[in-house]
Coordinates of N, CA and C in Angstrom, one line a residue:
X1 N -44.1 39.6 273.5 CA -43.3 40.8 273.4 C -44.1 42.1 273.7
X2 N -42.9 43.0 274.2 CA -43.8 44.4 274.2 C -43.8 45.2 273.1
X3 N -44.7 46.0 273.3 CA -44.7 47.3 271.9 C -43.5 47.3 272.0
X4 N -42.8 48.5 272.5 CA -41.1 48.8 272.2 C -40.4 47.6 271.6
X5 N -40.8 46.7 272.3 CA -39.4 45.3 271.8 C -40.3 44.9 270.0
X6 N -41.5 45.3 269.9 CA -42.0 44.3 268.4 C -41.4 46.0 267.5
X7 N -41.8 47.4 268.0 CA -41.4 48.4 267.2 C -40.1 48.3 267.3
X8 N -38.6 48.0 267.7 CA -37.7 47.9 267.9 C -37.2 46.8 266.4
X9 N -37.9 45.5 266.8 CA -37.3 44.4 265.8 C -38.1 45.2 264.4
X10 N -39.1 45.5 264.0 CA -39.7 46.0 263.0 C -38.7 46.7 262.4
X11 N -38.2 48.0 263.5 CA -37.4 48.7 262.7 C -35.8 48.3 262.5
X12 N -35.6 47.6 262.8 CA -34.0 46.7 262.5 C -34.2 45.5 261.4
X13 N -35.7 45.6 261.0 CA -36.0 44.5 260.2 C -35.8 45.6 259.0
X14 N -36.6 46.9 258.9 CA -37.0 47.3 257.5 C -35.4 47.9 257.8
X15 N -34.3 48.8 258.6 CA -33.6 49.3 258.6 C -32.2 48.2 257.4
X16 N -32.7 46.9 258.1 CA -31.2 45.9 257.3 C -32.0 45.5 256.3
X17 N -33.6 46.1 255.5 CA -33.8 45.7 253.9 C -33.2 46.8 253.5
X18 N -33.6 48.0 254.1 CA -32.9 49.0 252.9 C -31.4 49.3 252.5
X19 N -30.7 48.5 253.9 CA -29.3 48.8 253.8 C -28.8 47.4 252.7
X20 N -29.7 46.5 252.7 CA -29.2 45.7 251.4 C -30.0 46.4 250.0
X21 N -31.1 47.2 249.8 CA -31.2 47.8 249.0 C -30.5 48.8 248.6
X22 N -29.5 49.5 249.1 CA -29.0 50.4 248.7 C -27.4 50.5 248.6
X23 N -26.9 49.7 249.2 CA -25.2 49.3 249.5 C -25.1 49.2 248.3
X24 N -24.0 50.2 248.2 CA -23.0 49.9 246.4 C -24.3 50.1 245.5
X25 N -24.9 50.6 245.6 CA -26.2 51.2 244.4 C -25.9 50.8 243.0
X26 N -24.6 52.0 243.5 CA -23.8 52.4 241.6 C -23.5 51.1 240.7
X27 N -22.4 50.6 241.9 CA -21.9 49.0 241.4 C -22.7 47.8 241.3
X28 N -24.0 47.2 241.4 CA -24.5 46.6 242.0 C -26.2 46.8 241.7
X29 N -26.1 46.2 241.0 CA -26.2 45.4 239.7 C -25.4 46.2 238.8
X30 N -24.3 46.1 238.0 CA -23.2 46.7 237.1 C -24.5 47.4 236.0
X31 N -23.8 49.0 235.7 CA -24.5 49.5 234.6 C -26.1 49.8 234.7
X32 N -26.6 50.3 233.4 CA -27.9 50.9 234.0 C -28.4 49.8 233.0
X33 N -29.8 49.3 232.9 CA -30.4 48.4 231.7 C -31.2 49.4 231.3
X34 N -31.5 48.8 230.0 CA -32.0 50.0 229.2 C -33.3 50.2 229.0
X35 N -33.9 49.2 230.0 CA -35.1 50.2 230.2 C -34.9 50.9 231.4
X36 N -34.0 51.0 232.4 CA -34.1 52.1 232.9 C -33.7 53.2 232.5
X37 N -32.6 53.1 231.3 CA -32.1 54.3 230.7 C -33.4 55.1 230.0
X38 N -34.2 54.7 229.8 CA -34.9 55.1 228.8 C -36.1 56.1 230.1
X39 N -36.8 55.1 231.0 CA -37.1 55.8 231.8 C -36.6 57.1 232.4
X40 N -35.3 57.0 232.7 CA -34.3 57.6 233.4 C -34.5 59.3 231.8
X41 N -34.4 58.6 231.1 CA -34.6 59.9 229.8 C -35.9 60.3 229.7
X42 N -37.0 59.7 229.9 CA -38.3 60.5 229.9 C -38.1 61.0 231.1
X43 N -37.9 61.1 232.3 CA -38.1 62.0 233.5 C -37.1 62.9 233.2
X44 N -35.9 63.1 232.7 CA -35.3 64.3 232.2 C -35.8 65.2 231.2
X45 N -36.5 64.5 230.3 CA -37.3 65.6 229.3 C -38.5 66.1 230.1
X46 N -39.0 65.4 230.7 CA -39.7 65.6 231.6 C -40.0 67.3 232.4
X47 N -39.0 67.4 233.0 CA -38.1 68.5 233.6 C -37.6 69.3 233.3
X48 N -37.1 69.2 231.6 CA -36.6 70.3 230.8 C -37.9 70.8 230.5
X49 N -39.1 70.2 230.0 CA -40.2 70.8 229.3 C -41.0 71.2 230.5
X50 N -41.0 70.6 231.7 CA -42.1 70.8 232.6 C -43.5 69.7 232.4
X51 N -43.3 68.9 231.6 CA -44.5 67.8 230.9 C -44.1 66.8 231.6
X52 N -44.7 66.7 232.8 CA -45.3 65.3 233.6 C -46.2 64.8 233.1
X53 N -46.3 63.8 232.4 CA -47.5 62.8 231.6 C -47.6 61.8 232.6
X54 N -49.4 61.8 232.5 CA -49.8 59.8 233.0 C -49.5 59.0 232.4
X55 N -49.1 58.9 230.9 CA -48.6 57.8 230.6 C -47.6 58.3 229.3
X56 N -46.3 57.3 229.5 CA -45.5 57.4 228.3 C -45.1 56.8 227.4
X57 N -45.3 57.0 226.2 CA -45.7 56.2 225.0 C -44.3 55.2 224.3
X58 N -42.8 55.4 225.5 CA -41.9 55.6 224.2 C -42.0 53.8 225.3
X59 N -41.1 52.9 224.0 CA -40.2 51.9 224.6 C -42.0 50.7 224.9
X60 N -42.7 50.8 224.2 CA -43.9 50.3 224.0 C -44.8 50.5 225.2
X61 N -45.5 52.2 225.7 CA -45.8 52.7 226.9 C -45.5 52.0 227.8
X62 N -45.4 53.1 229.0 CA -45.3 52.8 230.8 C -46.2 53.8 231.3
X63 N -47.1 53.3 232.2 CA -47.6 54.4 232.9 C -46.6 55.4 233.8
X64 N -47.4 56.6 234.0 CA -46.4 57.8 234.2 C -45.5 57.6 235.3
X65 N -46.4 57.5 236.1 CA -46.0 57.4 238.2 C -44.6 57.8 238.2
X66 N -44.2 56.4 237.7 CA -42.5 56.2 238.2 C -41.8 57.1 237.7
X67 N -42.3 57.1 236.5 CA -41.2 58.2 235.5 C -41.2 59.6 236.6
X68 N -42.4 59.7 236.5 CA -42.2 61.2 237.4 C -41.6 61.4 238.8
X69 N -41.9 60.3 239.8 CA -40.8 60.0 240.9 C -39.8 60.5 240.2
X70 N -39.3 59.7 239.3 CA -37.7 59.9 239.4 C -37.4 61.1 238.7
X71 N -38.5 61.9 238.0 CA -37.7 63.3 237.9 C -38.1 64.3 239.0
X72 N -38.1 63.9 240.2 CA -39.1 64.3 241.1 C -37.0 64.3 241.9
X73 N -36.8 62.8 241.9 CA -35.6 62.5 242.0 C -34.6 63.6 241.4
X74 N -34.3 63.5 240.2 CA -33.3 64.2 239.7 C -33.4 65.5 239.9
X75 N -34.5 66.1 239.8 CA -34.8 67.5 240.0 C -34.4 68.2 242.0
X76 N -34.4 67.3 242.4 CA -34.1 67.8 243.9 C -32.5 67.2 244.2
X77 N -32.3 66.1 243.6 CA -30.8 65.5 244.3 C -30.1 65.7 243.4
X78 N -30.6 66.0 242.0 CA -29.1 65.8 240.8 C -29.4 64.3 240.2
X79 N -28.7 64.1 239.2 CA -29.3 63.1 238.3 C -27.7 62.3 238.1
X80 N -28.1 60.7 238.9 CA -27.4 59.8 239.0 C -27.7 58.5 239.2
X81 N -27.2 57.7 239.3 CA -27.5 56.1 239.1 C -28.1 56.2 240.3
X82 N -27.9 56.3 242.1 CA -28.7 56.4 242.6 C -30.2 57.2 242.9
X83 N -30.1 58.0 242.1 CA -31.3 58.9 242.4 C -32.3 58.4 241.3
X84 N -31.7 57.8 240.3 CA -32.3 56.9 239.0 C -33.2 55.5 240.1
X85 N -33.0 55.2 240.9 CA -33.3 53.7 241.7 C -33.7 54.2 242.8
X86 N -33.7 55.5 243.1 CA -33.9 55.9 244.5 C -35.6 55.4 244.9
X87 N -36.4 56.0 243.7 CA -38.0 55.0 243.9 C -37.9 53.8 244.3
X88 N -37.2 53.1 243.4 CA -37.5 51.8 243.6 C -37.3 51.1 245.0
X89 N -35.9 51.8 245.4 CA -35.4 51.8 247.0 C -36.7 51.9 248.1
X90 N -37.2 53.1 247.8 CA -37.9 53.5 248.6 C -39.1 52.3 248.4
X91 N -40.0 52.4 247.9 CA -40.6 51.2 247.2 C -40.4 50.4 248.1
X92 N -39.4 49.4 247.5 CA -38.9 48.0 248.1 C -38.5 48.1 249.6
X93 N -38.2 49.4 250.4 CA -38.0 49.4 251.9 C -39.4 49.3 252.7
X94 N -40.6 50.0 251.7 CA -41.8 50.1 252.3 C -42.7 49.3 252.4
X95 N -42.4 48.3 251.4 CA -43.1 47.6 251.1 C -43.2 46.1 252.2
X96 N -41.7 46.5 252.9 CA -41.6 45.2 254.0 C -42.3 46.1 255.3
X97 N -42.4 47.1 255.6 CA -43.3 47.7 256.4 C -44.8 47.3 256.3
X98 N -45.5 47.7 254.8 CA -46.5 47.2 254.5 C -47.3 45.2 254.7
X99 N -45.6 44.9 254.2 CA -45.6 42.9 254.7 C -46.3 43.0 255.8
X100 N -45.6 43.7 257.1 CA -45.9 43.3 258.3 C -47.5 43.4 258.6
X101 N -47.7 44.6 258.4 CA -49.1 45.5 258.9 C -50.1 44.4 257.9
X102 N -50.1 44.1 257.1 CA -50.9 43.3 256.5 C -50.8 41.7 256.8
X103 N -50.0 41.4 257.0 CA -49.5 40.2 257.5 C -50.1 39.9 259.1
X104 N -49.4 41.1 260.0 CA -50.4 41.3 261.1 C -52.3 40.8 261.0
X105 N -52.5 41.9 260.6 CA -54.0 42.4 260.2 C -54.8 40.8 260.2
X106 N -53.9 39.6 258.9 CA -54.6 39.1 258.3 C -54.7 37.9 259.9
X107 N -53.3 37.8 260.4 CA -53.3 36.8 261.6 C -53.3 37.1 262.4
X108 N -53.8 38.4 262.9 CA -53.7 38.8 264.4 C -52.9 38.4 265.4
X109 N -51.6 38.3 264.7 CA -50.1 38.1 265.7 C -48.9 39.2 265.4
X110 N -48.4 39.3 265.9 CA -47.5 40.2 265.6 C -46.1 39.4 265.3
X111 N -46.0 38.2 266.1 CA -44.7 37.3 265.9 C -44.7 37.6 264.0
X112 N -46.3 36.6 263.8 CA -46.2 36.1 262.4 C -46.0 37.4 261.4
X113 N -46.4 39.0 261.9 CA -45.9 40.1 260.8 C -44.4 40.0 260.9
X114 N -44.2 39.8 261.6 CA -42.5 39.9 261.9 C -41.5 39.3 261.4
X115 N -42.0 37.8 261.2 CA -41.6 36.6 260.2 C -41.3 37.3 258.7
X116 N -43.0 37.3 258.9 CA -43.2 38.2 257.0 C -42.3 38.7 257.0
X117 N -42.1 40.2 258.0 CA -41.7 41.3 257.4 C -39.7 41.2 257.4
X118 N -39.4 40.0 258.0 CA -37.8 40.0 257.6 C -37.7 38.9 256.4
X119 N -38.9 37.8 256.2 CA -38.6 37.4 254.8 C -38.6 38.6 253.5
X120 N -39.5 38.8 253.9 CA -39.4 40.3 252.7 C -38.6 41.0 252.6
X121 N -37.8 41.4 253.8 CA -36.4 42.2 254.0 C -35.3 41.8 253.0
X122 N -35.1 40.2 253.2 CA -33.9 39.3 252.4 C -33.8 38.6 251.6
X123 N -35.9 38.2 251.3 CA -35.7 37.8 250.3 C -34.7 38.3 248.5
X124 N -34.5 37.3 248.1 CA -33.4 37.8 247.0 C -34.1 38.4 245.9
X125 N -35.5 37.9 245.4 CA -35.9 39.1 244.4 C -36.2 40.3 244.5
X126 N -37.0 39.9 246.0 CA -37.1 41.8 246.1 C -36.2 42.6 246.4
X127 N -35.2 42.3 247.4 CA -34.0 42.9 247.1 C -33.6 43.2 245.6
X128 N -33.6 42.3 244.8 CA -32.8 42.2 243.5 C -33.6 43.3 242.6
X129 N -34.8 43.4 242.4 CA -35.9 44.8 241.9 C -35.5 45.4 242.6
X130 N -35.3 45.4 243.6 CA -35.6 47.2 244.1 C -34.3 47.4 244.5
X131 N -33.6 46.9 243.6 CA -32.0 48.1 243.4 C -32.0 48.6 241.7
X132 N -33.0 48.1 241.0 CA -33.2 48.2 239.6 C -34.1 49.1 239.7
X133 N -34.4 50.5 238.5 CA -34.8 51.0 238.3 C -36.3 50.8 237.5
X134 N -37.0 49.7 238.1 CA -38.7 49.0 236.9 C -39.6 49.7 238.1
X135 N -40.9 50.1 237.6 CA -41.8 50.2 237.6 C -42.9 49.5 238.3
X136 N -42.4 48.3 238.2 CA -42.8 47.5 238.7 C -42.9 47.1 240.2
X137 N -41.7 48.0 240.9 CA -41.6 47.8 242.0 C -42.6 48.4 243.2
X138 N -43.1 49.2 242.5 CA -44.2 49.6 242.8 C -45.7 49.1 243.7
X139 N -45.9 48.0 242.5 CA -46.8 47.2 242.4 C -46.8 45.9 243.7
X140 N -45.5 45.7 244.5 CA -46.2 44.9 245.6 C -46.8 46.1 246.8
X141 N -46.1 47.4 246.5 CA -46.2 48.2 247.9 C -47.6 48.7 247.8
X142 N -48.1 49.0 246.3 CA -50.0 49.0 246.6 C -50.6 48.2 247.1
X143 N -50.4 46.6 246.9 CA -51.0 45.5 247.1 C -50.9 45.4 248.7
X144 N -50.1 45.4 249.1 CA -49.9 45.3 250.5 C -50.7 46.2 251.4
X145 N -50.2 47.5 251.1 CA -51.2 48.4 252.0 C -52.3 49.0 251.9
X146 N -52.8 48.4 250.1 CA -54.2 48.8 250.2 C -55.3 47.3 250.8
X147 N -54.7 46.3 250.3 CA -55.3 44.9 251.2 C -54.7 44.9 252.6
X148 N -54.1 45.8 253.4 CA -54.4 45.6 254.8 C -55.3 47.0 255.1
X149 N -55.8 48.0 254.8 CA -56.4 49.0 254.9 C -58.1 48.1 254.4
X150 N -57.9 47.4 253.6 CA -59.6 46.9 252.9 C -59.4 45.8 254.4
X151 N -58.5 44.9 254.9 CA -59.4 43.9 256.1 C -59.2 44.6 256.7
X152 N -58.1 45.6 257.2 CA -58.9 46.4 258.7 C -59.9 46.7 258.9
X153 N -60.5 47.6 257.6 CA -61.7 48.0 257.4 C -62.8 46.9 257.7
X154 N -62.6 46.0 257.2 CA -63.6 44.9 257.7 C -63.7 44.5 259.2
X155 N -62.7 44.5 259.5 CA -62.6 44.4 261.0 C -63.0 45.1 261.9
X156 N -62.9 46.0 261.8 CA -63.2 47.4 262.9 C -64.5 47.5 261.7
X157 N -64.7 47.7 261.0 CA -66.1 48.2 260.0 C -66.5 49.6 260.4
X158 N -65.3 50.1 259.6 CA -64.9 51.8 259.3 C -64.9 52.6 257.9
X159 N -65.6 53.6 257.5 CA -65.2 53.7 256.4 C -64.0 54.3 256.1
X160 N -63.3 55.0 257.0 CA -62.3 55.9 256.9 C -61.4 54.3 255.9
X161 N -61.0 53.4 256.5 CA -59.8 52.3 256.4 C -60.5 52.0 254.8
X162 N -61.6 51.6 254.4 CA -61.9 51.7 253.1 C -62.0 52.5 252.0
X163 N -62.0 53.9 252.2 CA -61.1 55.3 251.7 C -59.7 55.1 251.2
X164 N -59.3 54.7 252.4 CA -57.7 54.9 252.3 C -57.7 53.5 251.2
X165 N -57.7 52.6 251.5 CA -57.3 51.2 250.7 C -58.0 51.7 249.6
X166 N -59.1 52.1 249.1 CA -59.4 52.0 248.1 C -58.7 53.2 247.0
X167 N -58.5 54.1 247.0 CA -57.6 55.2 246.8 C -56.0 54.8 246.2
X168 N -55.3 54.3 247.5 CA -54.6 53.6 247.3 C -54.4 51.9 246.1
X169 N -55.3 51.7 246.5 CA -55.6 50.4 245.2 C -56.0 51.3 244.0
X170 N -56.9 51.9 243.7 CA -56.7 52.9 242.3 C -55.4 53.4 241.5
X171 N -54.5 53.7 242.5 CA -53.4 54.3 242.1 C -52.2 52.8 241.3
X172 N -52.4 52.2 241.9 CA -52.4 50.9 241.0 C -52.2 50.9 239.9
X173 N -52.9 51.7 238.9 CA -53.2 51.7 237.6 C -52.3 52.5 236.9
X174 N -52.1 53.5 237.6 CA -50.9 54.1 237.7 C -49.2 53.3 237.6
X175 N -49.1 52.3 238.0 CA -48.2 51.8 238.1 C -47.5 50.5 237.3
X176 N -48.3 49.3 236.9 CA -47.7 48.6 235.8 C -48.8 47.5 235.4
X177 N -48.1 47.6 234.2 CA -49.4 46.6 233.2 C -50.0 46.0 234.2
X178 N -49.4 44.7 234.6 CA -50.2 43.7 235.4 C -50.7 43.9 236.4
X179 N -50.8 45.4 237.1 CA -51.7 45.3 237.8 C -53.4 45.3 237.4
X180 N -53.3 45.3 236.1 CA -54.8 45.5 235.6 C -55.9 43.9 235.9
X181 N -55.0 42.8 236.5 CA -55.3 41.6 237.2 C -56.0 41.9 238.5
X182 N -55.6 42.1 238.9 CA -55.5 42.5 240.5 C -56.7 42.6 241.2
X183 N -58.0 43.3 240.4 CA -59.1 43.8 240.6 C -59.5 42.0 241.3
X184 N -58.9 40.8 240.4 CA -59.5 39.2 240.3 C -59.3 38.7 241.9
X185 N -58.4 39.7 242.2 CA -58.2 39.1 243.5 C -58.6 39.5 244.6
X186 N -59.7 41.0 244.3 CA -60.9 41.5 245.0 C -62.1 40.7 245.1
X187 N -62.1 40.1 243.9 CA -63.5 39.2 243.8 C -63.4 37.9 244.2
X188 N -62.0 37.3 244.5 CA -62.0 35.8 245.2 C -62.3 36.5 246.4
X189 N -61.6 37.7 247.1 CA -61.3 38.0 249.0 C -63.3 38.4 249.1
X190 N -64.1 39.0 248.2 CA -65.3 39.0 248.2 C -66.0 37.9 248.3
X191 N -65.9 37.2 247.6 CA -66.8 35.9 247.8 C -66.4 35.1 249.0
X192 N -64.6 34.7 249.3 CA -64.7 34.5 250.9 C -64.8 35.0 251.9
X193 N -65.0 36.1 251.9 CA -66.1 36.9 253.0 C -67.1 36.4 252.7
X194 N -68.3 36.7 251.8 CA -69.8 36.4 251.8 C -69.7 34.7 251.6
X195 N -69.1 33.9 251.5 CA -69.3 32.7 252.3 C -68.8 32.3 253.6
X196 N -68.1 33.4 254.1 CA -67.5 32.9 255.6 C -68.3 33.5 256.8
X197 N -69.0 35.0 256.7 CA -69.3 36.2 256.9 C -71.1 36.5 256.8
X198 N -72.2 35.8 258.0 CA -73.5 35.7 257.7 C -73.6 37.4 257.3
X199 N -74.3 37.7 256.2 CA -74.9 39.3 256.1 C -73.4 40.2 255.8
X200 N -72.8 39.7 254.8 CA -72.0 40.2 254.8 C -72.0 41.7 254.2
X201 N -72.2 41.4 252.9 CA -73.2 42.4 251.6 C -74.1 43.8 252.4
X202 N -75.2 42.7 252.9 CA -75.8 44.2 253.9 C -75.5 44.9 254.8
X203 N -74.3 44.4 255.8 CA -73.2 45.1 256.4 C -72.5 46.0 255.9
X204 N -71.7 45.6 255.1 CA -70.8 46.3 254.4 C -71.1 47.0 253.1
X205 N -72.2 46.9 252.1 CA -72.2 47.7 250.9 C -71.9 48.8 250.7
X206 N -72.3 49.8 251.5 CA -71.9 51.3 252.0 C -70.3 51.5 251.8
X207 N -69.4 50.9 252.0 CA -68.2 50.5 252.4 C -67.4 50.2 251.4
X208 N -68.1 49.0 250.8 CA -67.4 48.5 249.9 C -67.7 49.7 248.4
X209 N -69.2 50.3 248.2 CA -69.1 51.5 247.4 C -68.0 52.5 247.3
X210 N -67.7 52.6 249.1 CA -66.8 53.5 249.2 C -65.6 53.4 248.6
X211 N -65.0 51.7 249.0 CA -63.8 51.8 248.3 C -63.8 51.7 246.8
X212 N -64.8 51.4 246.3 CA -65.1 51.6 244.5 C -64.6 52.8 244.2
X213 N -65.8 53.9 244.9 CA -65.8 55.0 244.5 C -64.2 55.8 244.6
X214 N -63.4 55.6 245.5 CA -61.7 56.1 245.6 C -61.1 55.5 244.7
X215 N -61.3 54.5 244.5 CA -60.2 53.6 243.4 C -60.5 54.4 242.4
X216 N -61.9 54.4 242.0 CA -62.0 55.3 240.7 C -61.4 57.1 241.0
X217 N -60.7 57.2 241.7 CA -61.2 59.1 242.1 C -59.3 58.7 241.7
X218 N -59.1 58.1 242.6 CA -57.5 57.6 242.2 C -57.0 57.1 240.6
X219 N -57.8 56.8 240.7 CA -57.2 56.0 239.2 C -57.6 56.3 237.9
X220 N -58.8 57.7 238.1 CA -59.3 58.8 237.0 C -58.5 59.2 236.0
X221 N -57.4 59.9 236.3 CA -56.2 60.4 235.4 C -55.9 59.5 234.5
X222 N -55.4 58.2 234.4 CA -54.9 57.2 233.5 C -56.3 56.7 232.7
X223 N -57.6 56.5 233.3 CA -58.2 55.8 232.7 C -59.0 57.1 231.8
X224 N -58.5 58.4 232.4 CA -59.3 59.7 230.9 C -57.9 59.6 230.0
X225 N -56.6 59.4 229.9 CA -55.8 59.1 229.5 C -55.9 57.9 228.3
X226 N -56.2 56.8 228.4 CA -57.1 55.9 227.6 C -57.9 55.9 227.0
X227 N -59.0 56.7 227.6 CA -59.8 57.1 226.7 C -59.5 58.3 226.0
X228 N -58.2 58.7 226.1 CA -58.4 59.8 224.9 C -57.4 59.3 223.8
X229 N -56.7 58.2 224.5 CA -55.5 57.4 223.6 C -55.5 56.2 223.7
X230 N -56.8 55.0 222.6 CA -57.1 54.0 223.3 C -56.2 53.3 222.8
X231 N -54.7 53.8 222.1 CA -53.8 52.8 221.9 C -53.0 52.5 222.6
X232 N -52.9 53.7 223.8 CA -52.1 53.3 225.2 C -52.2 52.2 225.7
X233 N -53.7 52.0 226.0 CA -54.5 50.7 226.9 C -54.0 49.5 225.8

């Protein structure tokens, strides 16, 4: 296939995830659940006070991110069941964009991102999150585009692509408990480089500092946050 014909299916792929993410919003999944209510109430007080927090304590803490999207939401469109899920939408539309490019990256085919990126479109959970208003939804769209930003980087051996991924993977922390795992799955993709990869370490250390050093520049806010409130963590 040509460029046009693979950017063409790409965008009829992410175009028919978001139109099943967002058709009938209101109705669909019935009613709000109550953790999004509650969410949906911190980003309103949010907005009345002007107090965007990194992290919020109520409903046994959430980190801030989302909450603030969505008064980010209300505060520009008005405050409604869609604009309540409108992150998550967005989220879950981007995140099949991210499928591909990473999926690409990993197999150097474009067929096989393409696959990914319409399983991802239809699959039924992620569809089914990201018409729900969690936090969580968040958490495949870092993973995706900061692990295709860390192998590009390996690939071409750039540091700009290790900036970006790593930045982006900091902000992570930002986003939901379980990403505090995640780091484990830097240290398996590490070790199979330096067993697959002669000289790998002396290649890349520069690089791989780099992406340390962003994760942390990214992910500063929440972890002075913890330490000033180590009952958050």
């Amino acid at each position: 296939m040509n460029k046009k014909t693979t950017y063409l299916i790409l965008f009829l792929i992410i175009a028919l995830g978001f139109f099943l993410r967002v058709y009938n919003i209101e109705s669909a999944p019935p009613g709000v659940y109550p953790d999004e209510a509650v969410n949906g109430e911190d980003a309103i007080r949010a907005i009345a006070a002007g107090d965007y927090q990194w992290f919020y304590p109520a409903n046994n803490g959430r980190e801030g991110l989302f909450m603030n999207l969505i008064a980010l939401c209300f505060k520009f469109f008005g405050i409604s069941v869609l604009t309540l899920k409108l992150p998550s939408i967005i989220f879950g539309t981007l995140t099949i964009w991210g499928t591909y490019l990473v999926t690409k990256e990993i197999f150097q085919k474009e067929r096989i991102g393409l696959i990914a990126a319409f399983l991802a479109s239809v699959s039924f959970w992620a569809i089914n999150f990201s018409r729900i208003s969690f936090r969580a939804n968040m958490l495949p769209f870092i993973l995706v585009f900061s692990f295709y930003f860390l192998i590009k980087g390996v690939r071409i051996n750039k540091f700009l692509p290790f900036a970006i991924g790593g930045f982006i993977f900091g902000a992570g922390l930002h986003t939901y408990i379980s990403f505090r795992v995640a780091p484990a799955i830097l240290v398996f993709l590490l070790i199979s480089y330096i067993l697959t990869s002669e000289n790998f370490l002396k290649t890349y250390w520069k690089k791989i500092l780099i992406f340390i050093l962003f994760t942390f520049i990214s992910a500063a806010p929440i972890i002075y946050s913890f330490y000033a409130h180590p009952e958050y963590l």
